[in-house]
Amino acid sequence: MNIRLSSFISDSIVDGEGIRSVIFTQGCPHNCPGCHNQKSIPYDGGELIAVEDVITQVLDANLGKVTFSGGEPFIQAEALYQIAKRLKEEGYNLWSYTGFKYEALMRHQDPYVQKFLGCLDILIDGRFMIRKKSMAALFRGSSNQRIIDVPQSLAAGKVVVSTVFVDPVEDESDRDHDIFI
C-alpha cells in the first residue's frame, strides 16, 4: 500500500510534546486561509511512498514519538492506520492534527477513520482559523483547536480535552511594558 506524502521530518520540537518525527500527508479539503503548510493542500502534490518505507524512516529516526500532520491526515486513514498500528506495536506515542472535529470523525463511515483514531494518544482537532490565531495556543495555530486525549475520549464516549497539555497562563507581572528601544 502507498501513501501520498508532502514531507517527512525526522526530528521536530514544535509538532507535539518532545522531539518527534512528523509525517506530513498530502492533500487537504479544508484550504484554511492562512494555512502554514500551503504546499500540502493539492491532492496531486508530494510523492507516493510505500507505507513500509515510511515505517522504516520513522523506526530509523528512533524517537518513539510521531505526529501525523498535513494536508489532512484523515483523508488517507487506511494507510495511516497501517503505519500507526505498526508504530503502536513498537510502543510509540502518536499524535495527529486534523481540520475535522472529533465528533465528525466518530460519525465517519470509513472504518479506517475510527481505526486510525483508535491508535492515537492525542488529537488536535478543528480547522485553523486566522481570526483565532494565537501564539499562546500550545501545539496549535488557533485557539479554537482542541488538544484531545483520545483514549479517554473513546472510553467516555465523548470528547475529553487533555488536562496534561494546557495553555500556559500568561502572567502580566512578568511583562515589562516600559521597554524602550
Short mmCIF file of N, CA and C in Angstrom, two decimals, residues 8 16 45 52 78 103 112 114 123 137 142-143 150 164 174-175:
data_model
loop_
_atom_site.label_atom_id
_atom_site.label_comp_id
_atom_site.label_asym_id
_atom_site.label_seq_id
_atom_site.Cartn_x
_atom_site.Cartn_y
_atom_site.Cartn_z
N PHE A 8 8.53 14.41 5.22
CA PHE A 8 8.80 13.70 6.46
C PHE A 8 9.92 14.45 7.17
N GLY A 16 4.16 18.79 18.69
CA GLY A 16 3.74 17.91 19.77
C GLY A 16 4.79 17.89 20.86
N GLY A 45 0.02 16.79 -5.31
CA GLY A 45 1.38 17.17 -4.95
C GLY A 45 2.09 16.05 -4.20
N GLU A 52 5.48 0.83 4.05
CA GLU A 52 6.62 0.18 4.72
C GLU A 52 7.86 1.06 4.73
N GLU A 78 -6.67 4.81 5.86
CA GLU A 78 -6.28 3.41 5.78
C GLU A 78 -4.75 3.27 5.82
N GLU A 103 -15.97 14.88 16.77
CA GLU A 103 -17.32 14.35 16.64
C GLU A 103 -17.63 13.93 15.20
N TYR A 112 -11.67 2.86 8.62
CA TYR A 112 -10.26 3.16 8.90
C TYR A 112 -10.09 4.48 9.63
N GLN A 114 -11.95 5.46 12.21
CA GLN A 114 -12.00 5.10 13.63
C GLN A 114 -10.81 4.23 14.03
N LEU A 123 -5.21 13.95 19.79
CA LEU A 123 -5.73 14.50 18.53
C LEU A 123 -5.92 16.00 18.73
N ALA A 137 -1.38 29.49 22.08
CA ALA A 137 -2.08 28.21 22.00
C ALA A 137 -1.05 27.09 21.87
N SER A 142 -4.45 28.00 16.23
CA SER A 142 -5.54 28.89 16.61
C SER A 142 -6.25 28.35 17.85
N SER A 143 -6.81 29.26 18.62
CA SER A 143 -7.36 28.91 19.94
C SER A 143 -8.62 28.06 19.87
N VAL A 150 -7.30 11.07 23.31
CA VAL A 150 -8.11 10.12 22.53
C VAL A 150 -8.51 8.89 23.34
N VAL A 164 -3.28 17.42 30.60
CA VAL A 164 -1.83 17.46 30.68
C VAL A 164 -1.29 18.62 29.85
N ASP A 174 5.05 39.52 34.73
CA ASP A 174 6.35 39.19 34.14
C ASP A 174 6.67 40.05 32.92
N ARG A 175 5.72 40.82 32.47
CA ARG A 175 5.93 41.63 31.28
C ARG A 175 6.41 43.02 31.67
#
